[in-house]
Tab-separated table of N, CA and C in Angstrom:
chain	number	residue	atom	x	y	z
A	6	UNK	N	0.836	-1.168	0.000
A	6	UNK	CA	0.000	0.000	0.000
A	6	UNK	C	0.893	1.248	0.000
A	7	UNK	N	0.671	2.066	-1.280
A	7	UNK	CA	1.241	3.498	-1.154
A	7	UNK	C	0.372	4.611	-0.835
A	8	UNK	N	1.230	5.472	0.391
A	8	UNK	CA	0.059	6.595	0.758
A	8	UNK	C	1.295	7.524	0.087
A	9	UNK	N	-0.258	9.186	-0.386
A	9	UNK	CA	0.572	9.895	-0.877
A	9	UNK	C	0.046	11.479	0.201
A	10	UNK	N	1.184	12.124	0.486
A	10	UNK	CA	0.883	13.404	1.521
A	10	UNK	C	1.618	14.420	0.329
A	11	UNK	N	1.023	15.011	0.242
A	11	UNK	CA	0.911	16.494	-0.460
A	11	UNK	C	1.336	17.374	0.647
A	12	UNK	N	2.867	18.177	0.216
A	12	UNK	CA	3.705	19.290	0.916
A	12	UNK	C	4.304	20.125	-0.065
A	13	UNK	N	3.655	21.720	0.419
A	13	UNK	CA	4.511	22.894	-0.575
A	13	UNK	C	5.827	23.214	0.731
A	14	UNK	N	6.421	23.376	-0.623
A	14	UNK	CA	7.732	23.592	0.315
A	14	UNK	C	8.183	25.358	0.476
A	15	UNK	N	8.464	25.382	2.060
A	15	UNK	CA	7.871	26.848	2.850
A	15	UNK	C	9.551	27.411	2.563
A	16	UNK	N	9.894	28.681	2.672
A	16	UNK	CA	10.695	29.440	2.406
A	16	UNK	C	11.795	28.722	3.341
A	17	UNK	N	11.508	28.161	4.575
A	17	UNK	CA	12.627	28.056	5.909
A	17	UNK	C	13.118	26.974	5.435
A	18	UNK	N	12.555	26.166	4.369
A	18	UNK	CA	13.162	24.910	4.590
A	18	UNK	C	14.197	24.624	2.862
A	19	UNK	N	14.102	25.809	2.696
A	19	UNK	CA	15.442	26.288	1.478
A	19	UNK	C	17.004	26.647	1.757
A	20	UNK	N	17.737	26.547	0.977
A	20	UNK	CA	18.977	27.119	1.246
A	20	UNK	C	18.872	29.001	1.202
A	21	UNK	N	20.243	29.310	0.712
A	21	UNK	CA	19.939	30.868	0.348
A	21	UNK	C	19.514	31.116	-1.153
A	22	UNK	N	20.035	29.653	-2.181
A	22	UNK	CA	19.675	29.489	-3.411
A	22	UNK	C	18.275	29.472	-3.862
A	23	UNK	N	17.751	29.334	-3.034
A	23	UNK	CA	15.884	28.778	-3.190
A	23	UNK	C	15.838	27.374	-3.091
A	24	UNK	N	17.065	26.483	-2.984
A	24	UNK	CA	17.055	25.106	-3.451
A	24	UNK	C	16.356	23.940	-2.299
A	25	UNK	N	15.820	23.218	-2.167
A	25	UNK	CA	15.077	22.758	-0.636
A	25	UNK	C	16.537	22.067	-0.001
A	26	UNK	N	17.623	22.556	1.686
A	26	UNK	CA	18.222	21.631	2.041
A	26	UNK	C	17.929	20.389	2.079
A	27	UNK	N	19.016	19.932	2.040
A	27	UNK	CA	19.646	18.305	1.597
A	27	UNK	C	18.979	17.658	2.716
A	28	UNK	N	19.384	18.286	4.159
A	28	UNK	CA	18.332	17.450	5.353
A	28	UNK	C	17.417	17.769	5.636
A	29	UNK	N	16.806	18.640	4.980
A	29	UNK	CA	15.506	18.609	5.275
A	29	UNK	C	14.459	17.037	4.934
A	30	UNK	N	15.096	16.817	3.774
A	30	UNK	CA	14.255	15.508	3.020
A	30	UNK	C	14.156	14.436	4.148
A	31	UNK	N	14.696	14.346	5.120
A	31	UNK	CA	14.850	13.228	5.827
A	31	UNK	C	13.309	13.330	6.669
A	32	UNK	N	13.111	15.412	6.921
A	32	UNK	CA	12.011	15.922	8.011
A	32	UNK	C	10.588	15.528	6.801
A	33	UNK	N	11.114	15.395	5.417
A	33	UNK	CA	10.025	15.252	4.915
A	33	UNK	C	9.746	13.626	4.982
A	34	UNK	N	10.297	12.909	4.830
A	34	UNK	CA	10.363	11.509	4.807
A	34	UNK	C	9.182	10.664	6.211
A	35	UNK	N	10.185	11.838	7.384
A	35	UNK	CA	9.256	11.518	8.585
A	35	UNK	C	7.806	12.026	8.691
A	36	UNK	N	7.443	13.224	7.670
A	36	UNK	CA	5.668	13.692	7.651
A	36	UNK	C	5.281	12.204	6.582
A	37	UNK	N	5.968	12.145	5.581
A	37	UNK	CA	5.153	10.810	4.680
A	37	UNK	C	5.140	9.496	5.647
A	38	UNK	N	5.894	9.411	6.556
A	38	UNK	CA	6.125	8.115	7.492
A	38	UNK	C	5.004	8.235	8.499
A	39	UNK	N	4.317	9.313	9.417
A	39	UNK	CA	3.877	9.544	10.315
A	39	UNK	C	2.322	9.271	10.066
A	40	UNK	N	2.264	10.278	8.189
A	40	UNK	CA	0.463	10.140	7.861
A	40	UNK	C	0.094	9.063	6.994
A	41	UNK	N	1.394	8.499	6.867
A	41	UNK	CA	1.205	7.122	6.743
A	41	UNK	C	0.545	6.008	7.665
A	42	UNK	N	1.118	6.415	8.844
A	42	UNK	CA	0.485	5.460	10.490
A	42	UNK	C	-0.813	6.085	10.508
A	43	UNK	N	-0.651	7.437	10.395
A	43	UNK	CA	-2.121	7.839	11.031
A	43	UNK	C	-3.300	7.621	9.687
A	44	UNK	N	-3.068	7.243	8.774
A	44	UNK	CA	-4.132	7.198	7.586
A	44	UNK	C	-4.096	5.751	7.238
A	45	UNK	N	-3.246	4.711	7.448
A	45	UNK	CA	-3.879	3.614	6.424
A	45	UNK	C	-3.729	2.725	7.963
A	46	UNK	N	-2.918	2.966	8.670
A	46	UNK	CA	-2.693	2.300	10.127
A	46	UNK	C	-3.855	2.619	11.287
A	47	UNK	N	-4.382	3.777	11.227
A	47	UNK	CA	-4.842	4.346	12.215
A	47	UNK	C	-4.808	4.537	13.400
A	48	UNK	N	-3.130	5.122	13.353
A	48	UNK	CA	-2.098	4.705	14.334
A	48	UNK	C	-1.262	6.065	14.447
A	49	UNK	N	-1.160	6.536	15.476
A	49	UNK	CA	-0.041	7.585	15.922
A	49	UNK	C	1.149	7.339	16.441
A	50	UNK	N	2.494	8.306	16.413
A	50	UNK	CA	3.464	7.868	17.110
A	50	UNK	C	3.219	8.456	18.907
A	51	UNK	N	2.148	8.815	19.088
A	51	UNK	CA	1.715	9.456	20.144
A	51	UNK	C	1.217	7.853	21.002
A	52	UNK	N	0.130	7.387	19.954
A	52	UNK	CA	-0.314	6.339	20.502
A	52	UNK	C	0.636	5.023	20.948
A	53	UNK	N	1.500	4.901	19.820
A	53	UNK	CA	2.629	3.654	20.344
A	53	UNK	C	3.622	4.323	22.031
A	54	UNK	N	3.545	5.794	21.612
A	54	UNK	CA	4.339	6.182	23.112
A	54	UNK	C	3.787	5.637	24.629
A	55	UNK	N	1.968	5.668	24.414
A	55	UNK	CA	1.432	5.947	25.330
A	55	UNK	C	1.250	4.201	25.827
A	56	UNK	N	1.362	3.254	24.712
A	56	UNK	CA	1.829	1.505	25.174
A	56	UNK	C	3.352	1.386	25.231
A	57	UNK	N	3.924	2.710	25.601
A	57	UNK	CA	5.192	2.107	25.792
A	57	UNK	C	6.331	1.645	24.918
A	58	UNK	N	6.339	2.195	23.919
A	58	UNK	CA	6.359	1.668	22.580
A	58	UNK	C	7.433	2.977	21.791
A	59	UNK	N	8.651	2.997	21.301
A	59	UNK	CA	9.515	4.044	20.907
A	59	UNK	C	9.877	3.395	19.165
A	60	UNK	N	9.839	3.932	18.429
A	60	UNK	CA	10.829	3.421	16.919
A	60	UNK	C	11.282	4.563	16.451
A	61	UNK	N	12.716	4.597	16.615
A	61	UNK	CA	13.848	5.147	16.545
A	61	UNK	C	13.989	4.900	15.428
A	62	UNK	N	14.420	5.955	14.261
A	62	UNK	CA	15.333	5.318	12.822
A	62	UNK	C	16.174	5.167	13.330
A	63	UNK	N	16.983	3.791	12.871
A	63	UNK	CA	18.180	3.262	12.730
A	63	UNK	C	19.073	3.207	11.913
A	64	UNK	N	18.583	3.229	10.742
A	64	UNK	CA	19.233	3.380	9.249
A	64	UNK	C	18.230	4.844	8.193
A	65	UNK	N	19.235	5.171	7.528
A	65	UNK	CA	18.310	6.063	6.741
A	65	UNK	C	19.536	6.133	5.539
A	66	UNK	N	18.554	6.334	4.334
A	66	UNK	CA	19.217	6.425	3.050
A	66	UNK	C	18.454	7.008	2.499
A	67	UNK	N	19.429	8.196	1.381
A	67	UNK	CA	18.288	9.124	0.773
A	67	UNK	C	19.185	9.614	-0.751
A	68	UNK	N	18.632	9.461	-1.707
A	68	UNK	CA	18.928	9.532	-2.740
A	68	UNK	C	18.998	10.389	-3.754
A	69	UNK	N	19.609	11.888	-3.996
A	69	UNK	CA	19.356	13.036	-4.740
A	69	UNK	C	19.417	12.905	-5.871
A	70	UNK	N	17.792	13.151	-7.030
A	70	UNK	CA	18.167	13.008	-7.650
A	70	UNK	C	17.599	14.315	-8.818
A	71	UNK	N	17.549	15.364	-8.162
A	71	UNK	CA	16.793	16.772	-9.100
A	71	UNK	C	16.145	17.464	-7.638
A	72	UNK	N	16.738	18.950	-8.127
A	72	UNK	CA	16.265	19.923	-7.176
A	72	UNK	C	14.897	20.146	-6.709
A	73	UNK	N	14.210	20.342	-5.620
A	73	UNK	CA	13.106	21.066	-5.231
A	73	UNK	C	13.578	22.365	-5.193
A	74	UNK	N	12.429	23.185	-4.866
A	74	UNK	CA	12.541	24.629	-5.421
A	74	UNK	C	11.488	25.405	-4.247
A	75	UNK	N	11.706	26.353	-3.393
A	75	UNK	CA	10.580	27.351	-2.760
A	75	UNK	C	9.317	27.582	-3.460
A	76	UNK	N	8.345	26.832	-2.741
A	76	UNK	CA	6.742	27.017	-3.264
A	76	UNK	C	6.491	25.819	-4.115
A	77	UNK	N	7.331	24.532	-4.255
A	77	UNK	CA	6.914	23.538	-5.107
A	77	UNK	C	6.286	22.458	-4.341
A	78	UNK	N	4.848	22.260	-4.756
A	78	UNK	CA	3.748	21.299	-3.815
A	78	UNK	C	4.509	19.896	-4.223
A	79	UNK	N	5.149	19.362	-3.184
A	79	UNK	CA	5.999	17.838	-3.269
A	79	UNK	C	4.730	16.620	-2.752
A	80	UNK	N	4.943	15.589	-3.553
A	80	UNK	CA	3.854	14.358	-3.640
A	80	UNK	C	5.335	13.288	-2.867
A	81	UNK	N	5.128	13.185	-1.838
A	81	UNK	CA	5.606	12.442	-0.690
A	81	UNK	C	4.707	11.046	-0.733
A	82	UNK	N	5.899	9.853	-1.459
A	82	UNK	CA	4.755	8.989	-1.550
A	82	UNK	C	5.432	7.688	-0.397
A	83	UNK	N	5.256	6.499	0.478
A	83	UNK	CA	5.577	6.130	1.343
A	83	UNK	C	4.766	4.942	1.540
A	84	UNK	N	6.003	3.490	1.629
A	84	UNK	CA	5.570	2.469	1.566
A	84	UNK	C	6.405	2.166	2.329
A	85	UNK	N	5.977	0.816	3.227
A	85	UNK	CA	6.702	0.052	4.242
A	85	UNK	C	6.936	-0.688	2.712
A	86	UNK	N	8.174	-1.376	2.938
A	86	UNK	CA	8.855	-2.191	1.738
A	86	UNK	C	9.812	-3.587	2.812
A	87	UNK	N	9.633	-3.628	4.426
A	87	UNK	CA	9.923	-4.261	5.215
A	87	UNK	C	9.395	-4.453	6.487
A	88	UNK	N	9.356	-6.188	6.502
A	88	UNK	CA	8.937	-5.938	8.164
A	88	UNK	C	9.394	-7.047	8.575
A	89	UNK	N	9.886	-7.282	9.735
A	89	UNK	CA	10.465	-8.296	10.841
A	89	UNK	C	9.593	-8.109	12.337
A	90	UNK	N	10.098	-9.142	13.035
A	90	UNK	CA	9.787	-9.327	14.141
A	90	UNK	C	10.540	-7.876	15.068
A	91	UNK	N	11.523	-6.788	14.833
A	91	UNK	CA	11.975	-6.123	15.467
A	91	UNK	C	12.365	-4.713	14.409
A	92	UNK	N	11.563	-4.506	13.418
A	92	UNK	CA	11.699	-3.934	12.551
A	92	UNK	C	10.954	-3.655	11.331
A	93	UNK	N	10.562	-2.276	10.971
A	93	UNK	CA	9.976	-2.118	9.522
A	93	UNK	C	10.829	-0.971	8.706
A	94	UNK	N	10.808	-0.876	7.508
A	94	UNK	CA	11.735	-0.727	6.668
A	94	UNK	C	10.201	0.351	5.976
A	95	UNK	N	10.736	1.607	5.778
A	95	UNK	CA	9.824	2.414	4.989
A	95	UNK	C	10.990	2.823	3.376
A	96	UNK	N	10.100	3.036	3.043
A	96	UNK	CA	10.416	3.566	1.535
A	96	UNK	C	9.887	4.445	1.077
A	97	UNK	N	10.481	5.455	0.270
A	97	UNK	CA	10.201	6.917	-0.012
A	97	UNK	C	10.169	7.291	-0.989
A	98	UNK	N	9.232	8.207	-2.101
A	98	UNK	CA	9.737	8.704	-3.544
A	98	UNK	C	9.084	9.706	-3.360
A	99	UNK	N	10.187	11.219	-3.651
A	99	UNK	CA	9.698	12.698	-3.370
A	99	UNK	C	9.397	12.788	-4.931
A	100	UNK	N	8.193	13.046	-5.589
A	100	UNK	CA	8.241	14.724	-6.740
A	100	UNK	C	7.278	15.246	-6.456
A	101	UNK	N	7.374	16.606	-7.749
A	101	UNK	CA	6.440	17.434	-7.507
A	101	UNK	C	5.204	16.851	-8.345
A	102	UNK	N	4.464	17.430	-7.455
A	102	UNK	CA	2.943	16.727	-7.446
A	102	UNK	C	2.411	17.176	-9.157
A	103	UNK	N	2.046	16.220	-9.831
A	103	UNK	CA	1.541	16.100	-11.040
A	103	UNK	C	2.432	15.744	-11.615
A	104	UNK	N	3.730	15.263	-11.356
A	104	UNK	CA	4.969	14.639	-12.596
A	104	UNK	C	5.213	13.821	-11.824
A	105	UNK	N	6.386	13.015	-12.583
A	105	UNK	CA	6.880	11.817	-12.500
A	105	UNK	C	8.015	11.810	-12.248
A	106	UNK	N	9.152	12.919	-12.677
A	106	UNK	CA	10.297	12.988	-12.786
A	106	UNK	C	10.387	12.931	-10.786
A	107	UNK	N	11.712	11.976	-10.201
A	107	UNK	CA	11.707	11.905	-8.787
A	107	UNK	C	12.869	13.161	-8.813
A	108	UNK	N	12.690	13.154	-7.234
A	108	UNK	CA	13.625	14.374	-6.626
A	108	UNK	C	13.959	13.649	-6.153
A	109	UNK	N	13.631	13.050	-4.918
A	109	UNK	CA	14.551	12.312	-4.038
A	109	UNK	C	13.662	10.954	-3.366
A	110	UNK	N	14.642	10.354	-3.442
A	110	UNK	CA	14.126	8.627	-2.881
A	110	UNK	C	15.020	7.751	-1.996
A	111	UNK	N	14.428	7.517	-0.880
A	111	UNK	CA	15.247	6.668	0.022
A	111	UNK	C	14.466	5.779	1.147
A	112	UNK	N	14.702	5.607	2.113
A	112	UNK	CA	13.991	4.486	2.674
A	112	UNK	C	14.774	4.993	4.713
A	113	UNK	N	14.162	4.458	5.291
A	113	UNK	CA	14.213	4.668	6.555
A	113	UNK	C	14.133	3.029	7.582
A	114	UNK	N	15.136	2.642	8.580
A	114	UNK	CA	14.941	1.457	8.949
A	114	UNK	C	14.055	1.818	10.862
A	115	UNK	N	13.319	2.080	10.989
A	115	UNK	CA	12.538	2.202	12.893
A	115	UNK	C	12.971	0.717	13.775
A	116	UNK	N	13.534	0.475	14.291
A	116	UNK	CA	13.474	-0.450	15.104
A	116	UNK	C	12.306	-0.428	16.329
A	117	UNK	N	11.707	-1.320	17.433
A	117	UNK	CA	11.147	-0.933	18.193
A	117	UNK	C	12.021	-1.582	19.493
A	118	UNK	N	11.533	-0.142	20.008
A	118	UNK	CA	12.448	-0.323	21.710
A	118	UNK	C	11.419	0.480	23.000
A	119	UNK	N	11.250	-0.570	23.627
A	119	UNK	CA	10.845	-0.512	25.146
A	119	UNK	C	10.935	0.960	25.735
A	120	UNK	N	9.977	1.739	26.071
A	120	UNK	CA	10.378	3.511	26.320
A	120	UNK	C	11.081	3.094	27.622
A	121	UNK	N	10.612	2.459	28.528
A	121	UNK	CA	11.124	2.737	30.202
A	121	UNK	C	12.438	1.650	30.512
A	122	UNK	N	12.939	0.609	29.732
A	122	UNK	CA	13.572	0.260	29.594
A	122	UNK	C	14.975	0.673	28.314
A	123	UNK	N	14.595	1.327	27.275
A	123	UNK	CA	15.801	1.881	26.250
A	123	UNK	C	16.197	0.663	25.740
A	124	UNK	N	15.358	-0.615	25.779
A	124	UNK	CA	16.421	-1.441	25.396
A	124	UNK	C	15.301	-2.014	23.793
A	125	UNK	N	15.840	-2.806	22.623
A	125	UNK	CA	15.552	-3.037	21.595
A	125	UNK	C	14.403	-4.033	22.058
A	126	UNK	N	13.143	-4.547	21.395
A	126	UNK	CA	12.307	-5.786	21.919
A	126	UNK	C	11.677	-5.974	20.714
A	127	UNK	N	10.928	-7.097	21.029
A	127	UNK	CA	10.040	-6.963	19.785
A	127	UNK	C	8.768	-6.739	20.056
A	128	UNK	N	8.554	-6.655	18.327
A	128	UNK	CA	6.992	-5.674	18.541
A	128	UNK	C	5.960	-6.368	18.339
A	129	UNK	N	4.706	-5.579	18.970
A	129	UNK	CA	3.740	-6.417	19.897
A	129	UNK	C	3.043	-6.584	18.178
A	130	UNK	N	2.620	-7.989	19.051
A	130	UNK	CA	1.976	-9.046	17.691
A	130	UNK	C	0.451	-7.901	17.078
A	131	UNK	N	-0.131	-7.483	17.684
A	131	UNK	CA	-1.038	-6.418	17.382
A	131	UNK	C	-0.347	-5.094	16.117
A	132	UNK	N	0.586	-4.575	16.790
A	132	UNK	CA	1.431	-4.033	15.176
A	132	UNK	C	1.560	-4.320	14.413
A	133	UNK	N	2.607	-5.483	14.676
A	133	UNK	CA	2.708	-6.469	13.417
A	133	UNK	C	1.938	-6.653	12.398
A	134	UNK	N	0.535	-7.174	13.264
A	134	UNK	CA	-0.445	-7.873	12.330
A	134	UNK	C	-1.137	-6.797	11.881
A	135	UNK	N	-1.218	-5.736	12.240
A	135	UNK	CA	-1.595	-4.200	11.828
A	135	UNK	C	-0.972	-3.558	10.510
A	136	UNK	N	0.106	-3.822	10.537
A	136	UNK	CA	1.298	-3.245	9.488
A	136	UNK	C	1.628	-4.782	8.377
A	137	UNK	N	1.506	-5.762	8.772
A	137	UNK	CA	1.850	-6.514	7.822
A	137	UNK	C	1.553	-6.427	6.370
A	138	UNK	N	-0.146	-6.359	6.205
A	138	UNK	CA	-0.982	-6.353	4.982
A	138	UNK	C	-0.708	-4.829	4.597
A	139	UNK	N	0.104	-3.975	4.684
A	139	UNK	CA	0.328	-3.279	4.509
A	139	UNK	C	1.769	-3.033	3.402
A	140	UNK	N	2.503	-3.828	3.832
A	140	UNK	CA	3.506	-4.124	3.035
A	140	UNK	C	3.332	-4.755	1.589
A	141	UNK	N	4.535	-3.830	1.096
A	141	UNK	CA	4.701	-4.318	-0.537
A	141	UNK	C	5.604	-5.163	-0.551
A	142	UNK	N	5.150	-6.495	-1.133
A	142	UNK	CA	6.065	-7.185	-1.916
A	142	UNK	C	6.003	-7.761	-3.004
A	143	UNK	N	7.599	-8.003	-3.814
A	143	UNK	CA	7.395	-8.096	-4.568
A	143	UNK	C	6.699	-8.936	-5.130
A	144	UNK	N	5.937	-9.388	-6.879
A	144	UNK	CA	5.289	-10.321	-7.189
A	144	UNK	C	6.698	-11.310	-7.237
A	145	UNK	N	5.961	-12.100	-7.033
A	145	UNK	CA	6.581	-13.823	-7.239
A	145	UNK	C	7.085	-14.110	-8.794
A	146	UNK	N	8.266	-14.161	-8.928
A	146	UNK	CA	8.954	-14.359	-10.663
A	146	UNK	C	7.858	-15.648	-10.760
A	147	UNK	N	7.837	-15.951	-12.094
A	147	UNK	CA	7.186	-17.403	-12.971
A	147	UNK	C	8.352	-17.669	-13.144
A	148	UNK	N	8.368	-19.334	-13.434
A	148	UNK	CA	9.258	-19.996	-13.954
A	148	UNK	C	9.338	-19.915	-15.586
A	149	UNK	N	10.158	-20.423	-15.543
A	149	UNK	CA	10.841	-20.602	-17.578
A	149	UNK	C	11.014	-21.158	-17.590
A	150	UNK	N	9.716	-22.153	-18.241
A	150	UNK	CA	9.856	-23.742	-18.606
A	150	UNK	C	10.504	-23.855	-20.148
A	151	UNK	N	11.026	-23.356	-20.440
A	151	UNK	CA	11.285	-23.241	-22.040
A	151	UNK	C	12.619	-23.828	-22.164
């Protein structure tokens, strides 16, 4: 399942060039990650706090590949592309909304860890099974009987 969040990009989050900073994409990554939980999950990071519940990125990768620009409405599109017993794996493709051409694409790894303890655990079978059918994978190759 791909969700898509629609963001114009605000003057603060430019260089002095007009060009959108390089880390910012990561702050955008985390709005496509968040209304992602709260729209197809129906799930907050408020709500996992309040069971005790923390996911920290662990890994992040982000891929430049064409400028954003001050005032350009970005189509933030965001798919879990992983999930484990102690881990989901999001995936990211920035453009501007009505094209195709990408700006930037990368992926984010959350682990889940215990708030009052800090320590890594795994995540409660209720997530899981929450987020699973949610995930993309790939189709299954056919064979070549030929």
């Amino acid at each position: 399942m791909v969700h898509t969040k629609l963001y114009r990009v605000i003057y603060g989050d430019t260089d002095k060039a007009g060009v959108v900073y390089y880390g910012n994409y990561l702050r955008f990554f985390e709005i496509g990650r968040t209304e992602f939980f709260r729209d197809l999950a129906n799930l907050s990071y408020k709500d996992l706090e309040e069971e005790g519940i923390m996911m920290p990125v662990v890994e992040a990768y982000v891929r430049y590949k064409s400028p954003a620009f001050y005032d350009d409405l970005l189509s933030i599109e965001t798919a879990i592309s992983g999930l484990d017993d102690y881990s989901v794996t999001f995936f990211y493709r920035i453009t501007r909304h009505g094209e195709d051409k990408v700006i930037v694409q990368g992926s984010t790894k959350l682990t889940v860890v215990d708030k009052e303890k800090g320590s890594i655990r795994k995540m409660p079978s209720k997530l899981l099974n929450l987020l699973d059918p949610l995930v993309i994978r790939p189709e299954p190759q056919k064979a070549n009987l030929n």
